[in-house]
Coordinates of C-alpha atoms in Angstrom, one line a residue:
M1 CA -0.2 0.0 0.1
D2 CA 1.5 3.3 -1.2
L3 CA 0.5 5.9 1.0
T4 CA 1.6 10.1 -0.4
P5 CA 3.4 11.8 1.7
R6 CA 0.2 14.1 3.0
E7 CA -0.9 10.9 4.1
R8 CA 1.5 10.1 5.8
K9 CA 1.6 11.7 8.2
A10 CA -1.4 12.5 8.9
L11 CA -1.0 8.0 10.0
R12 CA 2.1 9.9 12.2
E13 CA 0.5 11.9 14.0
Y14 CA -2.8 9.9 14.4
K15 CA -0.4 7.5 16.2
L16 CA 1.6 10.2 18.4
R17 CA -2.7 11.3 19.4
R18 CA -2.4 8.0 20.4
L19 CA 0.7 7.1 21.8
I20 CA 0.2 10.7 24.3
S21 CA -3.1 9.2 25.1
L22 CA -2.2 5.5 26.8
G23 CA 0.8 7.5 28.7
F24 CA -1.5 9.9 30.6
F25 CA -3.7 6.6 31.2
V26 CA -0.2 5.1 32.0
A27 CA 0.7 7.7 33.8
F28 CA -2.2 8.0 35.8
L29 CA -2.4 4.6 36.9
V30 CA 1.0 4.5 38.6
A31 CA 0.5 8.7 40.0
V32 CA -2.5 6.4 42.0
G33 CA -0.1 2.8 42.6
T34 CA 1.8 4.9 44.2
T35 CA 0.0 7.1 46.1
Q36 CA -2.0 4.3 47.8
F37 CA 0.8 2.6 48.7
D38 CA 1.8 5.5 51.1
G39 CA 4.2 7.2 48.7
D40 CA 4.9 10.6 48.3
G41 CA 3.1 12.9 45.8
E42 CA 6.9 13.8 44.2
I43 CA 8.1 10.9 43.8
A44 CA 4.2 9.8 41.8
A45 CA 4.8 12.9 40.4
V46 CA 8.2 11.4 38.6
L47 CA 6.8 8.5 38.7
S48 CA 3.7 9.0 35.9
L49 CA 6.7 11.3 33.7
A50 CA 8.5 9.0 32.9
S51 CA 6.2 6.5 32.4
L52 CA 4.8 8.7 29.9
V53 CA 7.5 9.5 28.7
L54 CA 9.0 5.7 28.3
T55 CA 4.9 4.8 26.9
V56 CA 5.8 7.6 24.0
V57 CA 9.4 6.7 23.2
I58 CA 9.3 3.5 23.0
G59 CA 5.6 3.6 21.7
M60 CA 6.4 5.4 18.9
R61 CA 9.6 3.3 18.1
L62 CA 7.4 0.0 17.7
W63 CA 5.1 1.8 15.9
R64 CA 6.4 2.0 12.3

């Protein structure tokens, strides 16, 4: 299937939006899980940010 450059760009933007949404969901779960187990709010924020970044970066590498 041959895509035009415009279609490729639209598909890449769609994938990126989906990965960012997934990343925010994972970050939310990490934050809630950290605070539920007597974690500090600062630790929860750092872990959430790290999980968001890792989800998007790894997802973009794997989803080609």
